Coordinates of C-alpha atoms and ligand atoms in Angstrom, one line a residue:
M1 CA 22.2 -27.4 -13.8
S2 CA 21.3 -27.5 -17.5
S3 CA 18.0 -26.3 -19.3
T4 CA 15.6 -28.5 -21.1
L5 CA 13.8 -25.8 -22.6
Q6 CA 15.3 -25.3 -25.9
S7 CA 14.3 -21.4 -26.4
L8 CA 16.5 -20.8 -23.4
E9 CA 19.4 -22.6 -24.1
N10 CA 19.7 -20.6 -27.8
W11 CA 18.6 -17.7 -25.9
V12 CA 21.8 -18.2 -23.7
A13 CA 23.7 -19.5 -26.3
E14 CA 22.9 -16.1 -28.4
V15 CA 24.4 -14.0 -25.3
A16 CA 27.4 -16.0 -24.5
A17 CA 28.0 -16.1 -28.3
L18 CA 27.8 -11.8 -28.5
T19 CA 29.4 -10.8 -25.0
R20 CA 31.8 -13.8 -24.9
P21 CA 31.9 -14.3 -20.8
A22 CA 35.6 -17.1 -19.6
N23 CA 32.3 -19.3 -18.1
I24 CA 28.4 -19.1 -17.6
H25 CA 26.9 -20.6 -14.2
W26 CA 23.0 -21.4 -14.1
C27 CA 21.8 -20.2 -10.8
D28 CA 20.1 -22.7 -9.0
G29 CA 18.7 -20.5 -5.5
S30 CA 20.5 -22.3 -2.9
E31 CA 21.6 -21.5 0.3
A32 CA 25.6 -23.1 -0.6
E33 CA 24.8 -21.0 -4.4
Y34 CA 24.4 -17.8 -2.0
A35 CA 27.4 -18.0 0.1
A36 CA 29.8 -18.9 -2.6
L37 CA 28.5 -15.2 -4.6
K38 CA 28.8 -13.9 -1.1
Q39 CA 32.8 -15.0 -0.3
Q40 CA 33.6 -14.1 -3.7
M41 CA 32.0 -10.3 -3.8
L42 CA 34.2 -10.1 -0.4
R43 CA 36.8 -11.3 -1.5
E44 CA 36.6 -8.7 -4.3
G45 CA 36.0 -6.1 -2.4
T46 CA 32.5 -5.5 -3.7
L47 CA 30.6 -6.8 -0.4
V48 CA 32.2 -5.8 3.5
E49 CA 31.0 -7.5 5.9
L50 CA 29.7 -5.0 8.9
N51 CA 29.1 -5.8 12.4
Q52 CA 28.4 -9.6 12.7
Q53 CA 27.3 -9.3 16.6
T54 CA 24.7 -6.4 16.2
H55 CA 24.1 -7.6 12.4
P56 CA 24.8 -11.1 12.0
G57 CA 24.2 -12.4 8.3
C58 CA 24.6 -8.1 7.2
Y59 CA 26.9 -7.0 4.2
L60 CA 27.2 -3.8 2.7
H61 CA 28.3 -2.3 -1.2
R62 CA 28.8 0.6 -1.9
S63 CA 28.2 1.5 -5.7
H64 CA 29.8 3.9 -7.8
P65 CA 29.4 7.1 -7.2
L66 CA 27.1 8.1 -10.4
D67 CA 25.3 5.0 -10.7
V68 CA 22.7 5.8 -7.3
A69 CA 18.8 5.6 -9.0
R70 CA 16.6 5.1 -12.0
V71 CA 17.6 6.9 -15.2
E72 CA 14.9 8.1 -16.3
H73 CA 15.7 9.8 -19.2
L74 CA 18.2 6.4 -20.2
T75 CA 15.3 4.4 -19.8
F76 CA 13.8 3.6 -23.1
V77 CA 10.3 1.4 -23.8
C78 CA 10.8 0.6 -27.8
P79 CA 7.1 -1.0 -29.5
P80 CA 6.8 -0.6 -33.0
Q81 CA 4.8 2.1 -33.0
R82 CA 6.1 5.4 -31.6
E83 CA 2.2 6.3 -30.2
D84 CA 2.1 2.9 -28.2
A85 CA 5.4 4.2 -26.5
G86 CA 3.2 7.6 -25.3
P87 CA 4.5 10.5 -24.2
N88 CA 4.9 9.2 -20.8
N89 CA 7.8 6.9 -22.2
H90 CA 10.9 7.1 -24.2
W91 CA 10.9 5.2 -27.2
M92 CA 13.6 4.2 -30.0
D93 CA 12.3 2.2 -32.3
P94 CA 13.3 -1.5 -31.8
A95 CA 15.8 -2.2 -34.4
E96 CA 18.1 1.2 -33.3
A97 CA 17.6 0.3 -30.0
H98 CA 19.3 -3.2 -29.9
R99 CA 21.5 -2.2 -32.7
K100 CA 22.7 1.0 -29.8
I101 CA 22.5 -1.8 -26.6
D102 CA 24.2 -5.1 -28.8
A103 CA 27.6 -2.8 -30.0
L104 CA 27.6 -1.8 -25.7
F105 CA 27.0 -6.1 -25.0
D106 CA 29.6 -7.2 -27.4
G107 CA 32.2 -9.1 -25.6
C108 CA 31.7 -6.7 -22.7
M109 CA 31.7 -10.3 -20.1
Q110 CA 34.9 -11.4 -21.4
G111 CA 37.1 -12.5 -18.4
R112 CA 33.5 -12.4 -16.5
T113 CA 31.2 -15.3 -15.2
M114 CA 28.0 -15.0 -16.9
Y115 CA 25.0 -16.0 -14.6
V116 CA 21.5 -17.2 -15.7
I117 CA 19.3 -16.8 -12.9
P118 CA 15.4 -18.1 -13.7
Y119 CA 13.2 -16.3 -10.8
C120 CA 9.4 -16.3 -10.6
M121 CA 7.9 -13.2 -9.7
G122 CA 4.8 -14.5 -7.4
P123 CA 4.2 -17.6 -5.7
I124 CA 5.9 -19.8 -7.5
D125 CA 2.2 -21.6 -7.5
S126 CA 0.1 -18.5 -8.2
P127 CA -1.5 -18.4 -11.7
L128 CA -0.8 -14.8 -11.2
A129 CA 2.9 -15.3 -11.0
R130 CA 5.1 -14.9 -14.9
C131 CA 8.6 -15.9 -14.6
G132 CA 11.7 -14.5 -16.2
V133 CA 15.1 -15.1 -16.9
E134 CA 17.8 -12.9 -16.3
I135 CA 21.3 -12.5 -18.0
T136 CA 23.8 -11.0 -15.2
D137 CA 27.7 -10.3 -15.2
S138 CA 27.1 -8.7 -11.6
A139 CA 26.9 -11.2 -8.4
Y140 CA 25.4 -8.2 -6.9
V141 CA 22.3 -9.0 -9.1
V142 CA 22.4 -12.2 -8.5
A143 CA 22.6 -12.1 -4.3
N144 CA 19.8 -9.5 -4.7
M145 CA 17.5 -11.3 -7.2
K146 CA 18.3 -14.5 -4.5
I147 CA 16.3 -12.0 -2.7
M148 CA 13.5 -9.9 -4.0
T149 CA 12.3 -12.7 -5.7
R150 CA 11.4 -16.8 -6.6
M151 CA 14.8 -17.7 -7.9
G152 CA 16.8 -21.5 -8.4
A153 CA 15.1 -24.3 -9.9
A154 CA 11.8 -24.2 -8.4
A155 CA 11.4 -21.1 -11.2
Q156 CA 13.3 -23.1 -14.0
A157 CA 10.8 -25.9 -13.9
R158 CA 8.0 -23.5 -14.0
I159 CA 9.4 -21.9 -16.9
E160 CA 9.9 -25.1 -18.3
R161 CA 6.7 -26.2 -17.9
E162 CA 5.4 -22.9 -19.6
G163 CA 7.4 -22.9 -22.6
S164 CA 8.0 -18.8 -22.0
F165 CA 9.4 -15.9 -20.0
V166 CA 10.7 -12.9 -20.0
K167 CA 14.5 -12.5 -21.5
G168 CA 16.0 -9.9 -19.1
L169 CA 20.2 -9.1 -20.6
H170 CA 22.0 -7.3 -17.5
S171 CA 25.7 -5.8 -17.4
S172 CA 26.9 -3.5 -15.0
G173 CA 29.9 -2.4 -18.0
E174 CA 31.9 -0.3 -17.2
L175 CA 29.3 1.9 -15.1
D176 CA 29.8 4.9 -17.0
P177 CA 26.6 7.2 -17.1
E178 CA 27.4 7.6 -21.0
R179 CA 27.2 3.8 -22.1
R180 CA 24.2 3.7 -20.5
F181 CA 21.1 2.0 -21.2
I182 CA 17.9 0.5 -20.0
M183 CA 15.7 -0.7 -22.9
H184 CA 12.2 -2.3 -22.6
F185 CA 11.0 -4.4 -25.9
P186 CA 7.6 -5.2 -24.7
H187 CA 5.8 -7.5 -27.8
E188 CA 9.5 -9.4 -27.7
L189 CA 8.9 -9.6 -23.7
T190 CA 12.7 -8.5 -23.3
I191 CA 14.9 -6.5 -21.4
K192 CA 18.3 -5.6 -22.0
S193 CA 20.1 -3.3 -19.1
Y194 CA 23.6 -2.2 -19.7
G195 CA 26.2 0.1 -17.6
S196 CA 24.5 0.3 -14.8
G197 CA 24.2 -1.9 -11.3
Y198 CA 21.6 0.2 -9.5
G199 CA 18.3 -1.8 -8.1
G200 CA 15.4 -1.0 -10.5
N201 CA 17.8 -0.2 -13.5
A202 CA 19.5 -3.7 -13.2
L203 CA 17.4 -6.0 -10.9
L204 CA 15.6 -6.9 -13.9
G205 CA 12.2 -8.7 -12.0
K206 CA 11.3 -5.6 -10.4
K207 CA 10.9 -2.4 -12.7
C208 CA 11.4 -3.7 -15.8
H209 CA 9.9 -6.8 -15.6
A210 CA 7.4 -6.6 -13.2
L211 CA 6.5 -2.9 -14.1
R212 CA 6.9 -2.3 -17.1
I213 CA 7.2 -5.7 -19.4
A214 CA 4.3 -6.6 -16.9
S215 CA 2.1 -4.1 -17.5
H216 CA 1.8 -4.3 -20.6
Q217 CA 1.0 -8.4 -20.6
A218 CA -1.7 -7.2 -18.1
R219 CA -3.5 -5.6 -20.8
S220 CA -4.1 -7.6 -22.9
E221 CA -5.0 -11.0 -20.3
G222 CA -6.7 -8.4 -18.7
W223 CA -5.2 -8.0 -14.9
L224 CA -3.5 -5.0 -13.4
A225 CA 1.0 -4.4 -12.8
E226 CA 0.5 -1.7 -10.0
H227 CA 3.3 0.4 -8.0
M228 CA 1.0 -0.1 -5.4
L229 CA 2.1 -1.9 -1.7
I230 CA -0.4 -4.3 -0.4
V231 CA -1.8 -4.5 3.3
G232 CA -3.8 -6.5 5.6
I233 CA -6.1 -4.5 8.5
E234 CA -7.2 -7.2 11.1
N235 CA -10.2 -5.2 12.9
P236 CA -10.5 -6.1 16.2
Q237 CA -13.7 -8.5 14.9
G238 CA -10.6 -10.9 13.7
E239 CA -11.9 -9.2 10.0
T240 CA -9.0 -8.9 7.1
H241 CA -9.3 -5.6 5.3
Y242 CA -6.5 -5.4 2.1
V243 CA -6.2 -2.3 0.6
A244 CA -3.4 -1.6 -1.7
A245 CA -1.7 1.7 -2.3
A246 CA 0.4 3.6 -5.3
F247 CA 2.6 6.3 -4.2
P248 CA 5.7 7.7 -6.1
S249 CA 9.0 6.1 -5.5
A250 CA 10.3 7.5 -1.7
C251 CA 6.9 8.5 -0.4
G252 CA 6.1 6.1 2.6
K253 CA 4.8 3.1 1.0
T254 CA 7.1 0.2 3.1
N255 CA 6.3 2.9 6.8
L256 CA 2.6 1.7 5.5
A257 CA 3.0 -1.6 4.1
M258 CA 4.3 -2.2 8.0
L259 CA 2.6 0.1 10.0
I260 CA 2.4 -0.1 13.7
P261 CA -0.7 0.8 15.0
P262 CA -1.7 3.0 17.5
Q263 CA -1.1 2.4 20.9
G264 CA -5.1 2.9 21.8
Y265 CA -5.9 0.2 18.7
R266 CA -3.4 -2.7 19.6
E267 CA -5.1 -2.3 22.9
A268 CA -8.4 -3.0 21.1
G269 CA -7.3 -6.0 18.9
W270 CA -6.1 -4.1 15.3
K271 CA -3.4 -5.8 13.7
V272 CA -1.5 -5.2 10.0
W273 CA -0.3 -7.6 7.9
T274 CA 2.4 -7.4 5.4
I275 CA 1.9 -8.3 1.6
G276 CA 4.2 -6.1 -0.5
D277 CA 5.4 -3.4 -0.4
D278 CA 6.5 -1.8 -3.6
I279 CA 4.3 -3.8 -6.6
C280 CA 1.1 -5.1 -6.8
W281 CA 0.2 -7.3 -9.8
M282 CA -4.0 -8.2 -9.1
R283 CA -6.6 -8.9 -11.7
P284 CA -10.8 -10.1 -11.0
G285 CA -11.3 -13.2 -9.2
A286 CA -14.5 -15.8 -9.7
D287 CA -16.8 -13.5 -7.5
G288 CA -16.4 -10.2 -9.4
R289 CA -13.5 -8.8 -6.8
L290 CA -10.4 -8.0 -7.6
Y291 CA -7.1 -10.3 -6.2
A292 CA -3.5 -8.9 -5.6
I293 CA -0.4 -10.8 -4.8
N294 CA 3.2 -9.2 -4.7
P295 CA 5.0 -10.5 -7.1
E296 CA 8.2 -10.1 -5.6
A297 CA 10.2 -11.8 -2.8
G298 CA 12.0 -9.6 -0.5
F299 CA 12.3 -5.7 0.3
F300 CA 14.6 -3.4 -1.6
G301 CA 13.4 -0.6 0.9
V302 CA 15.3 3.5 1.1
A303 CA 17.2 3.1 4.1
P304 CA 17.3 7.0 5.4
G305 CA 14.5 7.9 7.5
T306 CA 14.1 4.2 8.6
S307 CA 13.9 4.5 12.4
A308 CA 12.6 3.1 15.7
S309 CA 10.4 5.7 15.4
T310 CA 9.2 6.1 11.5
N311 CA 9.4 2.0 11.0
P312 CA 9.7 -0.1 13.7
N313 CA 9.1 -3.1 11.6
A314 CA 11.4 -2.5 8.9
L315 CA 14.4 -1.5 11.4
N316 CA 13.8 -5.0 13.2
S317 CA 13.7 -6.9 9.5
I318 CA 17.3 -5.5 9.0
A319 CA 18.6 -6.3 11.8
R320 CA 20.2 -9.8 10.1
D321 CA 20.9 -11.2 6.6
T322 CA 20.4 -7.8 4.5
I323 CA 22.3 -6.1 1.5
F324 CA 22.7 -2.7 2.4
T325 CA 24.0 -0.2 -0.8
N326 CA 25.2 3.0 -0.2
V327 CA 24.7 3.1 4.0
A328 CA 27.2 4.9 6.0
V329 CA 29.2 3.0 8.8
T330 CA 29.7 4.0 12.0
A331 CA 32.8 3.6 14.3
D332 CA 32.3 -0.2 15.4
N333 CA 31.2 -1.5 11.7
Q334 CA 27.5 -1.0 12.2
P335 CA 25.0 0.2 9.1
W336 CA 24.1 3.9 9.8
W337 CA 21.9 6.6 8.0
E338 CA 20.2 10.2 8.4
G339 CA 17.5 9.5 11.5
L340 CA 19.3 6.6 13.1
P341 CA 21.1 7.2 16.5
G342 CA 24.6 6.9 16.6
T343 CA 26.9 8.5 14.6
P344 CA 28.6 7.9 11.1
V345 CA 32.7 7.2 10.8
T346 CA 32.4 6.6 7.2
D347 CA 30.2 7.9 4.6
W348 CA 28.2 5.8 1.9
Q349 CA 31.6 6.2 -0.3
G350 CA 33.7 5.0 1.4
R351 CA 35.2 8.1 2.6
A352 CA 36.0 9.5 6.7
Y353 CA 33.1 11.3 7.0
D354 CA 32.9 14.6 6.7
P355 CA 29.8 16.9 7.0
A356 CA 30.7 18.7 4.0
N357 CA 30.8 16.3 2.0
G358 CA 27.0 16.5 2.4
P359 CA 24.5 13.1 4.0
A360 CA 27.0 10.4 5.3
A361 CA 24.2 7.8 3.3
H362 CA 22.9 8.3 0.0
P363 CA 19.1 9.7 0.2
N364 CA 18.7 6.8 -2.3
S365 CA 20.9 4.2 -0.3
R366 CA 18.9 1.0 0.1
F367 CA 18.6 -2.2 2.5
T368 CA 17.3 -5.7 0.5
V369 CA 16.0 -8.4 2.6
S370 CA 13.8 -10.8 2.5
A371 CA 10.1 -9.8 3.0
R372 CA 9.2 -13.1 5.6
Q373 CA 12.2 -11.0 7.9
C374 CA 9.3 -8.8 8.6
P375 CA 7.7 -9.1 12.1
T376 CA 4.1 -8.5 10.4
W377 CA 5.0 -10.2 7.1
S378 CA 1.5 -12.4 6.4
E379 CA 1.7 -16.2 5.1
Q380 CA -0.9 -15.1 3.2
A381 CA 2.0 -13.7 0.9
E382 CA 2.1 -16.8 -1.2
A383 CA -1.3 -17.2 -1.2
A384 CA -1.7 -18.4 -4.7
Q385 CA -4.7 -16.9 -5.5
G386 CA -3.7 -13.3 -3.6
V387 CA -5.4 -11.6 -1.6
P388 CA -9.1 -9.9 -1.9
L389 CA -9.0 -5.9 -2.1
S390 CA -11.3 -4.2 0.0
A391 CA -9.9 -0.7 -1.4
I392 CA -7.3 0.9 -3.5
V393 CA -5.6 3.9 -2.6
F394 CA -3.0 6.7 -4.7
G395 CA -1.6 9.5 -2.5
G396 CA 1.8 12.0 -3.5
R397 CA 3.8 14.3 -2.0
R398 CA 0.9 17.6 -2.2
P399 CA 2.0 20.2 0.4
S400 CA -1.0 22.3 -0.4
L401 CA -4.5 21.9 -1.6
L402 CA -4.8 17.6 -1.7
P403 CA -7.4 16.5 1.6
L404 CA -5.8 14.3 4.1
V405 CA -8.1 12.0 2.7
M406 CA -10.8 11.7 -0.3
E407 CA -12.9 9.0 -1.8
A408 CA -13.9 8.5 -5.5
R409 CA -18.0 8.2 -6.1
D410 CA -17.6 5.9 -8.2
W411 CA -14.4 3.9 -10.7
S412 CA -14.7 6.0 -13.5
H413 CA -14.0 9.2 -10.2
G414 CA -11.4 6.9 -9.0
V415 CA -9.3 6.4 -12.3
L416 CA -9.9 10.0 -12.9
M417 CA -8.3 11.2 -8.7
G418 CA -4.8 8.4 -9.9
A419 CA -4.6 9.7 -13.3
A420 CA -4.8 13.9 -11.9
M421 CA -1.9 11.9 -8.7
G422 CA 0.8 14.8 -8.5
S423 CA 3.7 14.7 -6.2
E424 CA 7.0 16.4 -4.8
T425 CA 9.9 14.1 -7.0
T426 CA 12.5 12.4 -4.3
A427 CA 16.0 11.0 -4.7
A428 CA 14.6 7.7 -6.1
A429 CA 15.7 8.9 -9.7
T430 CA 18.1 11.2 -11.0
G431 CA 17.6 15.1 -11.7
A432 CA 15.9 17.6 -9.1
V433 CA 14.2 17.0 -5.8
G434 CA 11.1 18.8 -4.7
V435 CA 9.4 19.7 -7.9
L436 CA 5.6 19.0 -8.4
R437 CA 5.0 16.4 -11.4
R438 CA 2.3 14.3 -13.1
D439 CA 2.7 10.4 -11.8
S440 CA -0.6 8.8 -12.7
M441 CA -1.1 6.1 -10.6
A442 CA 2.7 6.1 -9.4
M443 CA 3.2 4.4 -12.8
K444 CA 5.0 7.3 -14.4
P445 CA 8.5 5.9 -14.8
F446 CA 7.0 2.1 -15.0
C447 CA 3.9 1.8 -17.2
G448 CA 5.1 0.4 -20.8
Y449 CA 2.7 1.5 -22.6
H450 CA 0.8 5.0 -24.0
Y451 CA -0.8 5.6 -20.3
G452 CA -4.4 6.8 -22.8
D453 CA -4.8 3.1 -23.4
Y454 CA -3.8 2.7 -19.8
F455 CA -6.6 4.6 -18.4
A456 CA -8.8 2.7 -20.9
H457 CA -7.5 -0.5 -19.2
W458 CA -8.2 1.0 -15.7
L459 CA -11.7 1.5 -16.9
S460 CA -12.8 -1.2 -18.5
F461 CA -12.8 -3.4 -15.4
D462 CA -15.7 -1.8 -14.2
Q463 CA -18.2 -4.7 -15.5
P464 CA -21.7 -4.9 -14.2
Q465 CA -20.7 -8.0 -12.4
A466 CA -17.8 -6.8 -11.3
R467 CA -16.8 -6.3 -7.5
L468 CA -14.3 -4.0 -7.5
P469 CA -12.7 -2.2 -4.1
K470 CA -13.5 1.2 -3.7
L471 CA -10.9 4.2 -4.4
F472 CA -9.4 6.8 -2.2
H473 CA -6.9 9.9 -2.5
V474 CA -5.1 10.4 0.3
N475 CA -2.1 13.0 1.5
W476 CA -0.1 12.3 4.4
F477 CA 2.2 14.9 3.6
R478 CA 0.0 18.3 4.0
K479 CA 1.5 22.0 4.9
G480 CA 0.3 24.1 7.4
S481 CA 1.3 28.2 7.6
D482 CA 4.3 27.3 9.1
G483 CA 6.0 25.0 6.8
K484 CA 5.1 22.2 9.0
F485 CA 3.6 19.3 8.0
L486 CA -0.2 18.6 9.6
W487 CA -0.9 15.3 9.8
P488 CA 1.4 13.1 12.2
G489 CA 1.4 10.0 9.3
F490 CA 3.0 7.0 10.2
G491 CA 1.1 4.5 13.2
D492 CA -1.5 7.3 13.0
N493 CA -2.2 6.7 9.1
L494 CA -4.2 3.9 10.3
R495 CA -7.0 6.2 12.1
V496 CA -7.3 7.4 8.1
L497 CA -7.4 3.5 7.1
E498 CA -9.6 2.6 9.3
W499 CA -12.4 5.2 8.1
M500 CA -11.9 3.0 4.7
I501 CA -12.6 0.1 6.0
K502 CA -15.9 1.9 8.0
R503 CA -17.2 3.2 4.3
V504 CA -16.5 -0.5 2.7
Q505 CA -18.5 -1.7 5.4
G506 CA -21.0 0.8 4.7
R507 CA -20.9 2.1 8.5
V508 CA -20.1 6.3 8.1
D509 CA -22.1 7.9 5.1
G510 CA -18.9 11.1 4.8
V511 CA -20.2 14.4 3.7
E512 CA -20.3 14.6 -0.3
T513 CA -18.0 17.7 -2.0
P514 CA -17.8 18.5 -5.5
I515 CA -13.7 16.2 -5.5
G516 CA -14.9 13.5 -3.3
I517 CA -16.0 12.2 -0.5
L518 CA -14.4 13.3 2.5
P519 CA -15.0 12.5 6.2
A520 CA -17.9 13.9 8.2
H521 CA -16.8 16.2 11.1
D522 CA -17.0 13.0 13.8
E523 CA -16.3 10.1 11.6
L524 CA -12.4 10.1 11.4
E525 CA -11.4 8.6 15.2
L526 CA -8.5 10.9 16.5
D527 CA -8.1 9.8 20.0
G528 CA -4.8 9.4 21.8
S529 CA -3.1 11.4 18.5
G530 CA -3.6 14.8 20.0
I531 CA -4.5 16.3 16.5
E532 CA -6.9 18.6 18.1
R533 CA -10.2 19.9 15.2
A534 CA -9.4 22.8 14.1
R535 CA -6.3 21.0 12.6
L536 CA -8.3 18.1 11.0
D537 CA -10.5 20.8 9.9
A538 CA -7.4 22.4 7.6
L539 CA -6.3 19.0 6.5
L540 CA -9.9 18.3 5.1
A541 CA -10.0 21.7 3.7
V542 CA -11.6 22.5 0.4
D543 CA -10.6 25.5 -1.4
T544 CA -13.1 25.7 -4.3
P545 CA -11.2 28.3 -6.6
A546 CA -7.5 26.5 -6.1
W547 CA -9.4 23.7 -7.3
Q548 CA -10.6 25.3 -10.0
E549 CA -7.2 25.7 -10.3
E550 CA -5.7 22.1 -10.6
L551 CA -8.6 20.3 -12.5
H552 CA -7.5 23.4 -15.6
A553 CA -4.5 21.9 -15.1
I554 CA -5.2 18.2 -14.7
G555 CA -7.2 18.7 -18.1
A556 CA -4.0 20.5 -19.6
Y557 CA -2.4 16.9 -17.8
L558 CA -4.9 15.1 -20.0
D559 CA -4.9 16.9 -22.8
E560 CA -1.5 15.8 -23.5
F561 CA -3.0 11.9 -24.7
G562 CA -5.2 13.5 -27.2
S563 CA -7.4 11.0 -29.0
R564 CA -6.1 8.2 -26.5
L565 CA -7.2 9.4 -23.8
P566 CA -10.9 7.7 -23.0
E567 CA -13.9 10.3 -23.6
R568 CA -15.3 8.6 -20.6
L569 CA -11.6 10.4 -19.0
R570 CA -12.5 13.8 -19.9
Q571 CA -17.0 13.1 -19.4
E572 CA -15.3 12.6 -15.7
H573 CA -12.6 15.9 -15.8
R574 CA -15.9 17.6 -16.9
R575 CA -18.6 16.7 -14.5
V576 CA -15.9 18.0 -11.5
A577 CA -15.2 21.3 -13.2
A578 CA -19.1 21.7 -13.2
A579 CA -19.7 20.8 -9.1
L580 CA -16.7 23.5 -8.6
A581 CA -17.9 26.1 -10.9
D582 CA -21.5 25.0 -9.1
A583 CA -19.7 25.2 -5.8
A584 CA -18.0 28.8 -6.3
R585 CA -20.8 30.1 -7.7
P586 CA -22.8 31.4 -4.5
Q587 CA -19.7 32.5 -2.9
C588 CA -18.6 34.7 -6.3
E589 CA -22.1 35.9 -6.1
A590 CA -22.5 36.6 -2.1
A591 CA -19.4 38.7 -3.0
G592 CA -20.3 40.5 -5.6
A593 CA -24.1 41.6 -4.0
Ligands
LIG601 C1 11.9 1.5 -6.1 C2 11.4 3.2 -6.8 O1 13.0 1.4 -5.9 O2 10.3 3.2 -6.3 O3 10.9 1.0 -5.1 O4 12.3 3.4 -7.1
LIG602 MN1 9.2 1.5 -6.2

């Protein structure tokens, strides 16, 4: 295919002059192209065929053992001024960053094929969608981009019509962690990634474009690019409420997006519809509501823990036509990970499985699959105008303090709740696991500009004509004194979503507390859950002194954003702190009396 867009042709020629590939392949996104790529990877050994009887069309890729997760310390956001990147990003002067990474790209594709991938993030005819072109020397990246984006001829036609696109240059390089950078140039709508083949570092449409670059674009164009799932909840009356939810990586976004209602709910006629499991782009519609699209076309889900009991919809989705990365394999060549029945014989590195070497599947092993294969996939995922949101939910892994659910009293309070989000770290990024870190709106690794400006951008949606979704915070991960999770999670999370929808409809009042509105005692439907009231009390308990400490910690965190922190957020923080002080007073007086 030849391009008619001069700027695209020029850029491809420039990159070819720098990287010196043996040949250039323009991807058209056809099935024939995909089949040929798979054959080539099978020949080269970068793809291994899995059991085609049990898993037709399924393949395994084993990455370099030192290239298994996002590398936040090697990820840079490079606006011209350091202050614009904010303390939430690593910054490098753009000229220096280009120089450094171009030196790595110099001649790096010699003897290799350079693939040019035009792609569209979002339904191809959606005004909310945005396009990009990724150049890569990795066939694995092309195959994954085919599943994760609308890639090929249709995207190229849109790019030629619009005349603009995000430029993404990727090379696997030597897969050497010492020669690895993921650089973003938001002001040039450009991404350069070298030395990693791992999803979040190499599939540039995903985190690099759809979050880091898009969050910058969204700020200047009046919309939001967020690390959120989108799910539709259909009640027995046939009304569907759409909910977007932000959780840090590997905290259950895919499970919530594909939730199976508890039996009683199913019998009553509740249904769940999946729009997206990781990224949400949203913007106000003419009626003042926020409309959301999923810019992705597939799921790049965490495999371990995915099972018939946790997420049968995901398991059904990946029974065919799926690329697995870094999972283990059974004796009859089926993909395997911790949480599945059966026994692994080969671990994720291709060695005979030995428990002494750690888990059989890498904790961040993944599946890449088309969203359409999900039994709960919604046609609305293709709606050009997006779906209207009734609620936005923030959440993290918090073993204590944070209640099962709370609602913000208004938009400013909700923005504070999102800004204050914290979570224990997971295996999705390199580094220690299980450490509490603040992760505002689950965007800490993905916000392409200063968090202070980002909070201000969120606040700016609160306009008189706006009909904004209600904002909530949830915590599925609170533990009891025995160290066990108090809430069963998974399908039972629908009980919490139902309460949110009742709040949206004005059918329940909740209880006002200093930290937000919590469900009143009888407002959460527990029938058939086996959860006793005492446990619910523990899940909803508000420990005022501990919350005062939390507010103190949140204040110190917000101070990191200095003069860019919006005054309205400071005021909101002071308001909650004062409400907590009021709540603490009678107890102190009683204690002193
Ligand atoms: C992901 C992540 O891959 O957040 O979605 O790391
Ligand atoms: Mn994610």
